[in-house]
Structures are given as structure tokens and as C-alpha cells.
Short mmCIF file of C-alpha atoms in Angstrom, two decimals:
data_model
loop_
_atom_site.label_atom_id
_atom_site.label_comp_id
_atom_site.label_asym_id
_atom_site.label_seq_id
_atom_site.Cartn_x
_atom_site.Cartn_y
_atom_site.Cartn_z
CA UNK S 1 65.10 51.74 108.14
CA UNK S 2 64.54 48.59 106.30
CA UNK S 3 66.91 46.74 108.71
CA UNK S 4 64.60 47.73 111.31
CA UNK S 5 61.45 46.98 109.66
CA UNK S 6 62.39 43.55 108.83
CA UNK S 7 64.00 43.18 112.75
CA UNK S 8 60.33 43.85 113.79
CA UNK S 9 58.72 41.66 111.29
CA UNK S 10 57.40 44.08 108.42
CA UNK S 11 58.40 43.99 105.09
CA UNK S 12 61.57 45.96 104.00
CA UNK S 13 60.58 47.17 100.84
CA UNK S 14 62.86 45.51 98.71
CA UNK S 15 65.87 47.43 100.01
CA UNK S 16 68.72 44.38 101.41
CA UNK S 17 69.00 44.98 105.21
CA UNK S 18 72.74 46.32 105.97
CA UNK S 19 75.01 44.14 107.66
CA UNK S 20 76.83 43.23 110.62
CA UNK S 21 74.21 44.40 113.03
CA UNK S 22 73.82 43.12 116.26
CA UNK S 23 71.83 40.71 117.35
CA UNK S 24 69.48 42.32 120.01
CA UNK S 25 68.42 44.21 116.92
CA UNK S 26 65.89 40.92 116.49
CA UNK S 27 65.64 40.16 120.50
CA UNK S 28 65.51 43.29 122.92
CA UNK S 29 62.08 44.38 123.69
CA UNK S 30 62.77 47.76 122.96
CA UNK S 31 64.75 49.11 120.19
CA UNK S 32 65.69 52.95 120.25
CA UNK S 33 66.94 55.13 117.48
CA UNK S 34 68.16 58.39 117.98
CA UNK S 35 68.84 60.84 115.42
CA UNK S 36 71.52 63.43 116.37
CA UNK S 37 70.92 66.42 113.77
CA UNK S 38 73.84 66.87 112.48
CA UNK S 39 76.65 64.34 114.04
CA UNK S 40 77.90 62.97 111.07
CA UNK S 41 80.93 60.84 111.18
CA UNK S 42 83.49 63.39 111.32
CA UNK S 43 82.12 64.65 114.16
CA UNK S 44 82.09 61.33 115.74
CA UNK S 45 85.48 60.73 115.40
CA UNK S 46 87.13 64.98 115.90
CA UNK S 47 84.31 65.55 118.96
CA UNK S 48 83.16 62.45 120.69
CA UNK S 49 86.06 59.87 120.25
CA UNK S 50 86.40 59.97 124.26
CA UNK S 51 83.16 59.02 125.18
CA UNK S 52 80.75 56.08 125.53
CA UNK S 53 79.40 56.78 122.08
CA UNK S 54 82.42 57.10 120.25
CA UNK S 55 83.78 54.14 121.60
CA UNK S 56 81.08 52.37 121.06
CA UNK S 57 80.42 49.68 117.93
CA UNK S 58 79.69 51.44 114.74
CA UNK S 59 79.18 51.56 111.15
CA UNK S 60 79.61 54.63 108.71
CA UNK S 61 76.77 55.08 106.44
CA UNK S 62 76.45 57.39 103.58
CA UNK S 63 73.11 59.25 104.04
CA UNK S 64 70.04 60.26 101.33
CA UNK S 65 70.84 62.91 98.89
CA UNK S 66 70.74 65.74 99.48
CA UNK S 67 72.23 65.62 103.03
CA UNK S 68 69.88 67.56 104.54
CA UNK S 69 67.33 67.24 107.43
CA UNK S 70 63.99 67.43 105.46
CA UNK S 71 65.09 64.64 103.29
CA UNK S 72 66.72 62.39 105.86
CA UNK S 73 63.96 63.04 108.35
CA UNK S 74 61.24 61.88 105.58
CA UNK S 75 63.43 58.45 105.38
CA UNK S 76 63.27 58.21 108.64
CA UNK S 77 59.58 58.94 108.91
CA UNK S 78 58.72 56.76 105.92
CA UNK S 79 60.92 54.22 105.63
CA UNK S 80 61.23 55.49 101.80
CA UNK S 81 64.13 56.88 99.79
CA UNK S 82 63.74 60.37 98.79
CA UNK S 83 62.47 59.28 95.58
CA UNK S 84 59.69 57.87 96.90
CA UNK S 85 58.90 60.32 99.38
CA UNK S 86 59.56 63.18 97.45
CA UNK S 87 60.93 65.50 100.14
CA UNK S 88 63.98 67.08 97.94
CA UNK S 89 65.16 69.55 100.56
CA UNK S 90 64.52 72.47 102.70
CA UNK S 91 62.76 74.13 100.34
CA UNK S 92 60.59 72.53 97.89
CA UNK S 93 58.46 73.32 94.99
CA UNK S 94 54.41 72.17 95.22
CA UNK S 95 52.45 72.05 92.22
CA UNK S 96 49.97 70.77 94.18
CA UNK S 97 49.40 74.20 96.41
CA UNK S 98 50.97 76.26 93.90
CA UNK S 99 53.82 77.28 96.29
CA UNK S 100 57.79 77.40 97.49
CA UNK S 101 57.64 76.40 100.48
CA UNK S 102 60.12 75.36 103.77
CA UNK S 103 58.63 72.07 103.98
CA UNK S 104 59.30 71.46 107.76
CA UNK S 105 57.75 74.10 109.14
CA UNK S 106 54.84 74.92 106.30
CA UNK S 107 55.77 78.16 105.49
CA UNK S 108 56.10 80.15 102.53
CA UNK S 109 59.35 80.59 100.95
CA UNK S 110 59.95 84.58 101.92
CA UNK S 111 57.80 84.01 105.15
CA UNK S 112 59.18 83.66 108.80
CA UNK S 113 55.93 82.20 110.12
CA UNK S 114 54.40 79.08 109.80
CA UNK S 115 51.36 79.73 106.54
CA UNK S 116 47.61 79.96 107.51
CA UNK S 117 47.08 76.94 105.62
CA UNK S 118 49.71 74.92 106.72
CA UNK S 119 47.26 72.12 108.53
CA UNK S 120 46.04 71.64 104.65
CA UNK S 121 49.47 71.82 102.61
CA UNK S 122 50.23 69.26 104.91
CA UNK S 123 47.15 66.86 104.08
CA UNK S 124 47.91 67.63 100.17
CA UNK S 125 51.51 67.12 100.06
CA UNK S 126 52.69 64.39 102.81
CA UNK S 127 50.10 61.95 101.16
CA UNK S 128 52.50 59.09 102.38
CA UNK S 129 52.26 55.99 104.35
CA UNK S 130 54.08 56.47 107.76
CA UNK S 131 56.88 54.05 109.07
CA UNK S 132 55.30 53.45 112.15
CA UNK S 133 52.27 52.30 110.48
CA UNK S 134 54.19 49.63 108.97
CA UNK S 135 55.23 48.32 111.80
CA UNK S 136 53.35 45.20 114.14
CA UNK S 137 54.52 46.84 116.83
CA UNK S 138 54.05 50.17 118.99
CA UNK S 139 56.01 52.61 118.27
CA UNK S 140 56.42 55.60 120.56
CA UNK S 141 58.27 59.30 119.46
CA UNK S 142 60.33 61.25 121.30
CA UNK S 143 60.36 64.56 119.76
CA UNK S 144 61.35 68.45 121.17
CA UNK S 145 57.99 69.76 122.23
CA UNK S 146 57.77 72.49 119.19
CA UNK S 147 58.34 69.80 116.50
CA UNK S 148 55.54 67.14 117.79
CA UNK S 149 52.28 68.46 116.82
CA UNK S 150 53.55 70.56 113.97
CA UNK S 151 51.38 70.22 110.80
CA UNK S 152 54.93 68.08 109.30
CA UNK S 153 55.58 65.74 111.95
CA UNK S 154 51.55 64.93 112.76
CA UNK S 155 51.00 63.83 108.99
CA UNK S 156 54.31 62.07 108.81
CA UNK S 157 54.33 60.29 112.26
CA UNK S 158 51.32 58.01 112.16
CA UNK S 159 49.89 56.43 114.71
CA UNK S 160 52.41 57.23 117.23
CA UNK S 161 51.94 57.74 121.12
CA UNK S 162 53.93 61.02 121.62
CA UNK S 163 56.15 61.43 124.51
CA UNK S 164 57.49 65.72 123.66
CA UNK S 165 59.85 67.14 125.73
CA UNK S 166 61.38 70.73 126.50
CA UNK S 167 65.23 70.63 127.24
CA UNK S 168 68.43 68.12 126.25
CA UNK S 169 67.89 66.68 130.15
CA UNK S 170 64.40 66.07 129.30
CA UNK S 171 64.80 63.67 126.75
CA UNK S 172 66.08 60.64 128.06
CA UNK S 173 63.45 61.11 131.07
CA UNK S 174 60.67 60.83 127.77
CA UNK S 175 62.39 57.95 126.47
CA UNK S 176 62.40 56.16 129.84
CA UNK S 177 58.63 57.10 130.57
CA UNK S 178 57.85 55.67 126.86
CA UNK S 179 60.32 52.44 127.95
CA UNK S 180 58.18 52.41 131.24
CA UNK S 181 54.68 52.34 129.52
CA UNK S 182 55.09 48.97 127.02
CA UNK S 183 55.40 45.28 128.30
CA UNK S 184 56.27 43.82 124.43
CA UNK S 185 58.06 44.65 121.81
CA UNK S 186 58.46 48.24 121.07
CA UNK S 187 60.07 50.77 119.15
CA UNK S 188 61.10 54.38 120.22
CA UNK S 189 62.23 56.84 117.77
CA UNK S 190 63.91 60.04 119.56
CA UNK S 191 64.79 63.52 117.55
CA UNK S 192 67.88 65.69 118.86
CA UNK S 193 68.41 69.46 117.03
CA UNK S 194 70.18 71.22 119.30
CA UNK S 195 73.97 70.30 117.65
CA UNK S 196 72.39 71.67 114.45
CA UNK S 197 71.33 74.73 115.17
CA UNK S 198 74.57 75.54 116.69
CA UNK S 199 76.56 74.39 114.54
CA UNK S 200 75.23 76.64 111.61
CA UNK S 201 75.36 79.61 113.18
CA UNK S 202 78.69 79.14 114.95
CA UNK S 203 80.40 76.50 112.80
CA UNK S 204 80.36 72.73 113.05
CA UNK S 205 83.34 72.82 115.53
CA UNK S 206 82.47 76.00 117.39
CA UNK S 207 82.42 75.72 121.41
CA UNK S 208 79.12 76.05 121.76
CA UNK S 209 78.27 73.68 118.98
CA UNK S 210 80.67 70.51 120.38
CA UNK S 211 79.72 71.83 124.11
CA UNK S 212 75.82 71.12 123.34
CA UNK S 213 77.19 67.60 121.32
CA UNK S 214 78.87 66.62 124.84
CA UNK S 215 76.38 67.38 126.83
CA UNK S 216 73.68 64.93 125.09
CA UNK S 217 76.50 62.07 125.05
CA UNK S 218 76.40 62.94 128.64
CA UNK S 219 73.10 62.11 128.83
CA UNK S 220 73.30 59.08 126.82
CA UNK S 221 75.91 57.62 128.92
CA UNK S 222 73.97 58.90 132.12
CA UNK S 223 70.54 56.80 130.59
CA UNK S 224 72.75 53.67 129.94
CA UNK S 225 73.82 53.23 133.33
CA UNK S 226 70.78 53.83 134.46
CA UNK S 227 69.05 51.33 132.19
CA UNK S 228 71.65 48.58 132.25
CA UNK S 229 69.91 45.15 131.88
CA UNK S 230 66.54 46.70 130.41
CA UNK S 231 66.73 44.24 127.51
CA UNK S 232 66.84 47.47 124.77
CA UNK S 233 69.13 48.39 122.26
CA UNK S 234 70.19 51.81 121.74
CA UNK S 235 70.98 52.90 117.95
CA UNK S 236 72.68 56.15 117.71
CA UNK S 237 72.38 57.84 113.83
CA UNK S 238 72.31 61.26 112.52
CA UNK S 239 71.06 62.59 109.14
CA UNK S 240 74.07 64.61 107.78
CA UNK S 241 76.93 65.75 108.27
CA UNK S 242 78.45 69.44 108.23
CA UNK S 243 80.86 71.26 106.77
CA UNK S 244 82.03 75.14 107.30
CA UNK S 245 80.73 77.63 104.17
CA UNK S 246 82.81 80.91 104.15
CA UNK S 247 80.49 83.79 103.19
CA UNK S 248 83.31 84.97 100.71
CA UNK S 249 82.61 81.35 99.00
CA UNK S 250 78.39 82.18 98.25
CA UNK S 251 77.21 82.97 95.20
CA UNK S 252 73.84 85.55 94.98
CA UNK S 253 72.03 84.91 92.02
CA UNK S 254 71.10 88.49 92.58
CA UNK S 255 74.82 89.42 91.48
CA UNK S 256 73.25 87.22 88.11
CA UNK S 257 70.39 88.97 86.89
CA UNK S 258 70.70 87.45 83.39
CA UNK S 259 70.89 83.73 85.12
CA UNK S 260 68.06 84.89 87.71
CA UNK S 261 66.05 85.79 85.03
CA UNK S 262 66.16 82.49 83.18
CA UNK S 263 64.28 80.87 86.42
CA UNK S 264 60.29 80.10 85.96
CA UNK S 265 60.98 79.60 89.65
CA UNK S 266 62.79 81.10 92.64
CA UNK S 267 65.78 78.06 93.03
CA UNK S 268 64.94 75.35 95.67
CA UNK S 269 66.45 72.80 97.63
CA UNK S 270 69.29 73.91 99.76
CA UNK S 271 72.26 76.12 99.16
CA UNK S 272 74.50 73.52 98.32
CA UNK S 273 72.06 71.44 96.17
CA UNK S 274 69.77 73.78 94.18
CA UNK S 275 66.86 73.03 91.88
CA UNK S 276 66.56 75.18 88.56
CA UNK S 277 63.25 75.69 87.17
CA UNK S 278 63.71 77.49 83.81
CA UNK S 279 61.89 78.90 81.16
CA UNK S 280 61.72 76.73 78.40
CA UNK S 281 62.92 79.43 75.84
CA UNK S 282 65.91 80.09 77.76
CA UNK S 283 67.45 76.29 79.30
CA UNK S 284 69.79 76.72 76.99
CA UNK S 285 71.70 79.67 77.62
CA UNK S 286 71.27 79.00 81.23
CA UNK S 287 73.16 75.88 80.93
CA UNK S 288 75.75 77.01 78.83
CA UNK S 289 75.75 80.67 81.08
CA UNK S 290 76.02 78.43 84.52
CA UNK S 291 78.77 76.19 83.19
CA UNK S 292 81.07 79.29 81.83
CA UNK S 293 80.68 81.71 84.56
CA UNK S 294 80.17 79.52 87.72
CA UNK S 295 81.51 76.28 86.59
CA UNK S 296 84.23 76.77 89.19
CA UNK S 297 82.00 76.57 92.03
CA UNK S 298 79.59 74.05 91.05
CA UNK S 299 78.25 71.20 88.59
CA UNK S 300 75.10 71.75 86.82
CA UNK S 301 73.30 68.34 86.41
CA UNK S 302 70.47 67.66 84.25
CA UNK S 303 67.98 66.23 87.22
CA UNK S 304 66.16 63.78 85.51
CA UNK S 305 69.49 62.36 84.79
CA UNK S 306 70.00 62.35 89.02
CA UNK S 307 67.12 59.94 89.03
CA UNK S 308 68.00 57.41 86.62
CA UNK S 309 71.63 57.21 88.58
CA UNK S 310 69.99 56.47 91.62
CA UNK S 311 71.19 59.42 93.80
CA UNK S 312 67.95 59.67 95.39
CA UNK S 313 67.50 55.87 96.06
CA UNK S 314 65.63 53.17 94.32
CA UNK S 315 62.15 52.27 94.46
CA UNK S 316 58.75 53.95 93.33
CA UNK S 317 58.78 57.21 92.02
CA UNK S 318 56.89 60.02 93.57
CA UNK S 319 54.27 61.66 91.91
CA UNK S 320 55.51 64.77 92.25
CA UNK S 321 59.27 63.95 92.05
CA UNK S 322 60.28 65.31 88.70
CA UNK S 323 58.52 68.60 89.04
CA UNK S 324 59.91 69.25 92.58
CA UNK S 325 63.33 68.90 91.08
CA UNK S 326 63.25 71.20 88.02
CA UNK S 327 65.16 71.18 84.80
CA UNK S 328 68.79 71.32 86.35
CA UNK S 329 70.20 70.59 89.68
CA UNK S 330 72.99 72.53 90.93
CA UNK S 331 75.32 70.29 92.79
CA UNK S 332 78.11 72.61 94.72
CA UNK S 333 81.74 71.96 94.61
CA UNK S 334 84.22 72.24 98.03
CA UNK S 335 82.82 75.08 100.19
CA UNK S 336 80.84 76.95 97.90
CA UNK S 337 76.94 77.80 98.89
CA UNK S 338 74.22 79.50 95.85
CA UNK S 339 71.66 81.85 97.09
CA UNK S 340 68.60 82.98 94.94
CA UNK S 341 67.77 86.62 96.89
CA UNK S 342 64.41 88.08 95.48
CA UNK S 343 62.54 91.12 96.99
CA UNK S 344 61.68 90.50 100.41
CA UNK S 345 63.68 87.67 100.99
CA UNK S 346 65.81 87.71 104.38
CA UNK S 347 68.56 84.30 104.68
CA UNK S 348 69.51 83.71 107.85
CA UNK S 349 73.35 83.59 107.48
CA UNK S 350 75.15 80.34 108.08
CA UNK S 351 78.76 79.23 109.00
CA UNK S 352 77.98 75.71 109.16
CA UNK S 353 76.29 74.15 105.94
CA UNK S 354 74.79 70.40 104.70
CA UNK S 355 73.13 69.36 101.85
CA UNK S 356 76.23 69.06 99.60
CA UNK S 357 78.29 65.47 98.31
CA UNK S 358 81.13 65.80 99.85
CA UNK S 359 82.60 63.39 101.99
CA UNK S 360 81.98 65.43 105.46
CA UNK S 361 78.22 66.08 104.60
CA UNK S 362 77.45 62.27 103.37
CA UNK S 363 79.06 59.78 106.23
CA UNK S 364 77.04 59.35 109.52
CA UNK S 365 77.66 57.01 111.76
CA UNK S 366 75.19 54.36 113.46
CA UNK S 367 76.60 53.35 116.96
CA UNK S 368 74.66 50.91 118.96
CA UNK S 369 74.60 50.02 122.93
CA UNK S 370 72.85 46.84 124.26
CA UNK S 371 70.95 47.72 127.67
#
């Protein structure tokens, strides 16, 4: 994101752009990122190595930590590491409304609906300074039609002009009505989920997960030859990658009531990077508990100590970073997922997973295509 705010002439925010990009990046009148939920690198390279895109020039990037959409997407939105944004993951603590939340779709933790208040959690806690604002240039999103006026993505896009659309064939036709509408420079920023969803309920290389992955690369290559000589560039990116999480490899803190009942807090984050909140009086048995009894599966991390290393990137430090993130983060090992089941609670089960460090869940690729 800094490479592309300095490409458009807006300051990159101290971050060093990355190298070896092309050219056109400065140049084409239109510059388009896509974000393919999801298709991190191994994907690229087990999936898509026949095609346009995996053919296509490349880098592999390690994403924001934790892999995970709500945190990547808030880069993307802000230009911001996740310290500076503060989105920590799926679900996040606010002090500010008092709540657990799912953060992307405003709704209380237990809850399967969007919350009444969502239009004002959204005011309170996305009190951040949009990319596209940054930029001295119009910028135009490209989002499913049920993601672009959400509470989330109305706060966090900024002064946008919205092109939504319904179905994977749609999309391209939105990006080419947004190409259609601007004579100078302009950026387009384009949202995929459909890989994602499929890919955690049927596994990252399920059928029906790759099938839906091919059929947008079909598109893409379909939009390129229609848009050859458009002067554009086409920047392909995802925000995580995936791994498969075997049910027999989840923990249940409800199998823990002694652990369970050290939390101040139900856990956050995601199930393969979870935020502790604990009770003062008993941090210390919880660590030494955690490290004894589920030390196999995971690494308990003072978080605190995750900030000063820099795994949520550099720069200024949210207000409400350090509470979001609790007392201990939970960092999973391999294949294992952690699950904090209190009355009423209902998880959707998954076979494909993110959020984690390992190698599969970190690398995404960024493929680009001069038009």
C-alpha cells in the first residue's frame, strides 16, 4: 500500500516502497488491485500455475499478522499496519462500546445478525483516516454488493465512488464501467470472497473451492483481452493464505473449565491466533496451566511483547491496541485451532483455516498484468 501511495504521489508513511515493481505502476492511467480472499501463494503455484495469472510476473509477500481478512482488509483500507489500525482479527474486543464483537459485519460475538447499533460502533471504533482519502487521485471500489454499504466498509472506504456488483461475472463488467467513467489518473480497488468461503467449509483444495478460483482467473484473463492497450495495470494480491484444520486437532476451552475460568473475557481474535484477557489474580496460573497442558498445540506469548517485535508492523500505535490484544496471545502450532464455547455460542465449523504463522497462511503473492 505504500508502494502505491507513493506511485500516485501521496506520502508513504514512512514504510520503504517494495521493490522490483513495474514501471506502469508510476505511468498507466489506471492502476487496479484486486484482492483474491484467500489465494495465497500456495495456491498460486498447486491451483493456478496454468493460467494467465500464474504465469504471470510476481512477487511473494508475507502478509499482516494475524493472516486474517479483518486485519489485511484494514491495511488495505488504511494504508496502516495493524498496529496502527487496530483491527486484531475477526473478533475483537471494544472498550469503547463495551463489547466482543465480529468486526466486519458489526455484530455481537454470540449473535448471527448484524447489532442494532452497528451504524454507531462503526463511527466509535473505525475512527481512522481512509486510504483513498490519501490519495490525489479518484479512487473507485469494486466491492460484492452485500459488503459495499455495510456499516465496516462505508466508514473505512472514504470518499469512494462505488461500483457493487452481484456475481463473479459481474465484477470485471464493474471494473470496466469504473475504467469507462475517469479520463486521468485513477485507482480501482476490487474485493473477491468467493475462494474463501469455499475453501473453509470444503477445504482450501476442495473442488468447489479451486473450481470457483478458476473461474475468476477466467475472468481475469477474459477482461485482459478485452482491455489490451487500455494503458492500466492490473495487480493481483490476496490477504492470506489457508491451510486445512482437522476437527480432531481443536481445542474447546469448554473441555478447560479451570483455564476458561481464568478469562475476564471470552478469547478473541481468530482460532489460530487468540487473545487472552485474564483476571489479574489468576495470569499466573493461566500461563503456567496453558504452557503444561496445551503447550503441544500452541505458544502462549505475552502480547505486549508481540508489539515491541514488530509482528503487527511499525508505525503509530493505536489507541486501543493494547487492550484489544489482552494479557497473552495464543499463537497455534501446525494444524491446531482453540475455540472458547460459552452458552449460546454456535461456531460455524471449518475445514479450511487462516490466521496462523505458518508458512501456507503468511505468503501471498502480488502478480501484475500491463493492459
Amino acid at each position: 500500500m505504500a508502494s502505491l501511495a507513493e506511485a500516485f504521489g501521496a506520502a508513504a508513511g514512512g514504510v520503504p516502497p517494495l521493490p522490483d515493481l513495474p514501471s506502469e505502476l508510476c505511468s498507466a492511467r489506471t492502476v487496479i488491485l484486486l484482492v483474491i480472499d484467500g489465494m495465497g501463494e500456495a495456491q498460486l503455484r498447486r491451483h493456478l500455475g496454468d493460467t494467465l495469472l500464474g504465469k504471470s510476473p510476481h512477487l511473494a509477500l508475507d502478509s499482516v499478522f494475524p493472516t486474517t481478512t479483518a486485519t489485511a482488509i484494514g491495511t488495505f483500507l488504511t494504508g496502516l499496519a495493524p498496529v496502527g489500525h487496530g483491527l486484531t482479527g475477526w473478533h475483537l474486543w471494544s472498550e469503547e462500546v463495551g463489547e466482543t464483537l465480529a468486526v466486519l459485519p458489526m455484530r455481537r460475538r454470540s449473535s448471527p445478525v448484524p447489532a442494532p447499533e452497528a451504524e454507531r460502533w462503526a463511527e466509535r471504533i473505525l475512527n481512522l483516516t481512509p486510504f483513498a482519502d490519501r490519495l490525489p487521485v479518484a479512487t473507485t471500489h469494486v466491492m460484492p454488493a452485500w459488503i459495499a454499504h455495510s456499516p465496516f466498509n462505508r466508514r473505512m472506504a472514504g470518499h469512494v465512488r462505488h461500483q457493487p456488483y452481484g456475481a463473479t461475472p459481474d465484477l470485471f463488467t464493474a471494473v470496466e464501467r469504473a475504467m469507462a467513467g475517469e479520463r486521468d489518473r485513477h485507482f480501482i480497488y476490487a474485493y473477491w470472497p468467493d475462494y474463501d468461503t469455499a475453501a473453509h467449509d470444503h477445504g482450501p483444495d476442495a473442488p468447489l473451492a479451486v473450481g470457483r478460483l478458476r473461474g475468476l482467473v477466467a475472468e481475469i484473463e477474459a477482461f485482459v483481452a478485452r482491455r489490451q492497450g487500455a494503458d492500466a495495470l492490473l495487480l493481483v494480491t490476496a490477504d492470506h493464505g489457508f491451510i486445512m484444520a482437522p476437527p480432531e486437532r481443536q481445542i474447546d476451552l469448554a473441555d478447560h473449565p479451570d483455564l476458561a475460568d481464568c478469562l475476564s473475557l471470552p478469547l478473541s481474535g481468530e482460532r489460530r491466533v487468540a487473545y487472552a484477557h485474564v483476571k489479574p489474580s489468576r495470569r499466573a496460573y493461566f500461563a503456567e496451566t496453558v504452557v503444561e497442558r496445551l503447550g503441544h498445540a500452541l505458544w502462549l506469548v505475552d502480547s505486549a511483547s508481540l508489539v515491541d517485535g514488530g509482528w503487527f508492523g511499525r508505525g503509530h500505535l493505536h489507541r486501543h491496541f493494547l487492550s484489544r490484544i489482552g494479557d497473552f496471545t495464543l499463537i497455534l502450532k501446525e494444524d491446531w485451532t482453540i475455540l472458547d464455547t460459552r452458552p449460546g455460542d454456535r461456531h460455524h465449523p471449518m475445514l479450511g483455516m487462516h490466521g496462523g504463522v505458518s508458512e501456507a497462511e503468511m505468503r501471498v503473492p502480488l502478480c501484475w498484468i500491463a493492459l
